[in-house]
PDB file of C-alpha atoms in Angstrom:
ATOM      1  CA  LYS A   1      53.909  36.862  97.241  1.00 72.00           C
ATOM      2  CA  HIS A   2      57.659  36.902  96.678  1.00 74.00           C
ATOM      3  CA  PHE A   3      60.303  35.716  99.139  1.00 72.00           C
ATOM      4  CA  LEU A   4      63.991  36.615  98.938  1.00 76.00           C
ATOM      5  CA  LEU A   5      66.227  33.630  99.675  1.00 81.00           C
ATOM      6  CA  LEU A   6      69.597  34.168 101.330  1.00 79.00           C
ATOM      7  CA  PRO A   7      72.188  31.448 102.152  1.00 83.00           C
ATOM      8  CA  SER A   8      70.685  29.470 105.044  1.00 88.00           C
ATOM      9  CA  SER A   9      68.243  26.648 105.793  1.00 89.00           C
ATOM     10  CA  ILE A  10      64.599  27.684 105.561  1.00 87.00           C
ATOM     11  CA  ARG A  11      61.698  25.704 107.026  1.00 86.00           C
ATOM     12  CA  ILE A  12      58.553  25.848 104.915  1.00 84.00           C
ATOM     13  CA  GLY A  13      55.210  24.676 106.248  1.00 81.00           C
ATOM     14  CA  ARG A  14      51.779  25.361 107.629  1.00 77.00           C
ATOM     15  CA  LYS A  15      51.438  28.291 109.994  1.00 66.00           C
ATOM     16  CA  GLU A  16      51.632  26.897 113.514  1.00 65.00           C
ATOM     17  CA  GLN A  17      52.530  28.317 116.938  1.00 62.00           C
ATOM     18  CA  GLN A  18      54.522  25.396 118.418  1.00 66.00           C
ATOM     19  CA  GLU A  19      57.003  24.817 115.583  1.00 64.00           C
ATOM     20  CA  PRO A  20      56.891  27.924 113.385  1.00 68.00           C
ATOM     21  CA  SER A  21      58.344  27.794 109.895  1.00 76.00           C
ATOM     22  CA  GLN A  22      60.239  30.747 108.468  1.00 78.00           C
ATOM     23  CA  LEU A  23      58.056  30.624 105.353  1.00 79.00           C
ATOM     24  CA  GLN A  24      54.540  29.963 106.639  1.00 80.00           C
ATOM     25  CA  ILE A  25      51.794  28.609 104.405  1.00 82.00           C
ATOM     26  CA  ILE A  26      48.118  29.006 105.313  1.00 80.00           C
ATOM     27  CA  ASP A  27      46.954  25.610 104.087  1.00 76.00           C
ATOM     28  CA  GLY A  28      45.327  22.941 106.269  1.00 77.00           C
ATOM     29  CA  TYR A  29      46.497  20.288 103.793  1.00 68.00           C
ATOM     30  CA  SER A  30      50.221  20.936 104.366  1.00 73.00           C
ATOM     31  CA  SER A  31      52.268  19.885 107.390  1.00 69.00           C
ATOM     32  CA  SER A  32      53.703  22.321 109.932  1.00 63.00           C
ATOM     33  CA  CYS A  33      57.305  21.743 108.831  1.00 63.00           C
ATOM     34  CA  SER A  34      56.864  20.062 105.457  1.00 79.00           C
ATOM     35  CA  LEU A  35      59.986  21.212 103.652  1.00 89.00           C
ATOM     36  CA  LEU A  36      63.529  22.336 104.284  1.00 92.00           C
ATOM     37  CA  LEU A  37      65.142  24.537 101.646  1.00 93.00           C
ATOM     38  CA  ASP A  38      68.927  24.795 101.865  1.00 95.00           C
ATOM     39  CA  VAL A  39      70.355  27.785 100.009  1.00 94.00           C
ATOM     40  CA  ILE A  40      73.971  26.780  99.397  1.00 95.00           C
ATOM     41  CA  PRO A  41      76.544  29.296  98.082  1.00 94.00           C
ATOM     42  CA  SER A  42      78.633  28.014  95.164  1.00 92.00           C
ATOM     43  CA  ASP A  43      81.156  29.359  92.632  1.00 92.00           C
ATOM     44  CA  LYS A  44      78.354  30.260  90.216  1.00 85.00           C
ATOM     45  CA  GLY A  45      75.774  31.673  92.635  1.00 87.00           C
ATOM     46  CA  CYS A  46      73.667  29.408  94.853  1.00 91.00           C
ATOM     47  CA  LEU A  47      72.305  25.887  94.783  1.00 94.00           C
ATOM     48  CA  PHE A  48      68.806  25.268  96.129  1.00 95.00           C
ATOM     49  CA  LYS A  49      68.243  21.875  97.771  1.00 97.00           C
ATOM     50  CA  LEU A  50      64.670  21.012  98.770  1.00 96.00           C
ATOM     51  CA  THR A  51      64.132  18.195 101.310  1.00 96.00           C
ATOM     52  CA  VAL A  52      60.735  16.810 102.303  1.00 93.00           C
ATOM     53  CA  LYS A  53      60.708  16.522 106.112  1.00 87.00           C
ATOM     54  CA  HIS A  54      57.210  15.852 107.513  1.00 80.00           C
ATOM     55  CA  ALA A  55      54.536  15.606 104.862  1.00 79.00           C
ATOM     56  CA  THR A  56      51.229  13.911 105.595  1.00 80.00           C
ATOM     57  CA  ASN A  57      50.071  14.694 102.057  1.00 83.00           C
ATOM     58  CA  PRO A  58      52.328  14.268  98.998  1.00 87.00           C
ATOM     59  CA  VAL A  59      54.785  16.959  97.939  1.00 91.00           C
ATOM     60  CA  TYR A  60      55.435  17.372  94.219  1.00 94.00           C
ATOM     61  CA  VAL A  61      58.143  19.134  92.228  1.00 96.00           C
ATOM     62  CA  ASN A  62      57.109  19.463  88.574  1.00 97.00           C
ATOM     63  CA  SER A  63      54.497  16.698  89.014  1.00 92.00           C
ATOM     64  CA  SER A  64      57.068  14.216  90.451  1.00 96.00           C
ATOM     65  CA  GLU A  65      56.281  13.131  93.997  1.00 95.00           C
ATOM     66  CA  ILE A  66      59.162  13.608  96.446  1.00 94.00           C
ATOM     67  CA  ALA A  67      59.102  11.101  99.314  1.00 93.00           C
ATOM     68  CA  VAL A  68      59.709  12.041 102.958  1.00 92.00           C
ATOM     69  CA  ASN A  69      63.465  12.376 103.717  1.00 94.00           C
ATOM     70  CA  ASN A  70      64.304  12.688 100.003  1.00 96.00           C
ATOM     71  CA  SER A  71      65.826  15.766  98.380  1.00 97.00           C
ATOM     72  CA  VAL A  72      65.894  17.400  94.983  1.00 97.00           C
ATOM     73  CA  TYR A  73      67.872  20.368  93.638  1.00 97.00           C
ATOM     74  CA  LEU A  74      65.604  23.077  92.284  1.00 96.00           C
ATOM     75  CA  ASN A  75      65.920  24.868  88.960  1.00 95.00           C
ATOM     76  CA  PHE A  76      64.292  28.190  88.169  1.00 93.00           C
ATOM     77  CA  ASP A  77      60.635  27.848  87.123  1.00 95.00           C
ATOM     78  CA  ASP A  78      60.189  24.571  89.041  1.00 97.00           C
ATOM     79  CA  VAL A  79      56.712  24.229  90.564  1.00 97.00           C
ATOM     80  CA  ILE A  80      56.369  22.893  94.111  1.00 94.00           C
ATOM     81  CA  ILE A  81      52.976  21.655  95.297  1.00 91.00           C
ATOM     82  CA  MET A  82      52.365  20.970  98.987  1.00 88.00           C
ATOM     83  CA  GLY A  83      48.801  20.415 100.094  1.00 85.00           C
ATOM     84  CA  LYS A  84      46.696  22.825  98.038  1.00 88.00           C
ATOM     85  CA  THR A  85      49.517  25.381  97.796  1.00 88.00           C
ATOM     86  CA  LYS A  86      51.500  25.905  94.612  1.00 92.00           C
ATOM     87  CA  LEU A  87      54.896  27.639  94.785  1.00 91.00           C
ATOM     88  CA  THR A  88      56.892  28.623  91.691  1.00 93.00           C
ATOM     89  CA  PHE A  89      60.651  28.887  92.101  1.00 91.00           C
ATOM     90  CA  LYS A  90      61.739  31.998  90.165  1.00 88.00           C
ATOM     91  CA  LYS A  91      64.941  33.911  89.611  1.00 84.00           C
ATOM     92  CA  GLN A  92      64.835  37.459  90.968  1.00 78.00           C
ATOM     93  CA  LYS A  93      64.446  40.034  88.229  1.00 71.00           C
ATOM     94  CA  LYS A  94      67.148  42.679  88.254  1.00 65.00           C
ATOM     95  CA  SER A  95      65.835  46.187  88.851  1.00 59.00           C
TER      96      SER A  95
END
């Protein structure tokens, strides 16, 4: 699946009724609100800051583990692994 990211803060995590994430993952190995993705407008487009919020299992960006409450700025083609789910951060292709 593909998700369009607009300037905002986006919660990413396991599908759950009590604390729903905007981007819901069906994966029992990820937390309900594992990640926060801040899409920050800048002079040259947007910056994408990923913060690990509540992760019972490790979260990886390009095979580097990101600890809870730590952040990393994403680059296109980065791979995010949370639980058994693998997300690839891609630039939108122009139509």
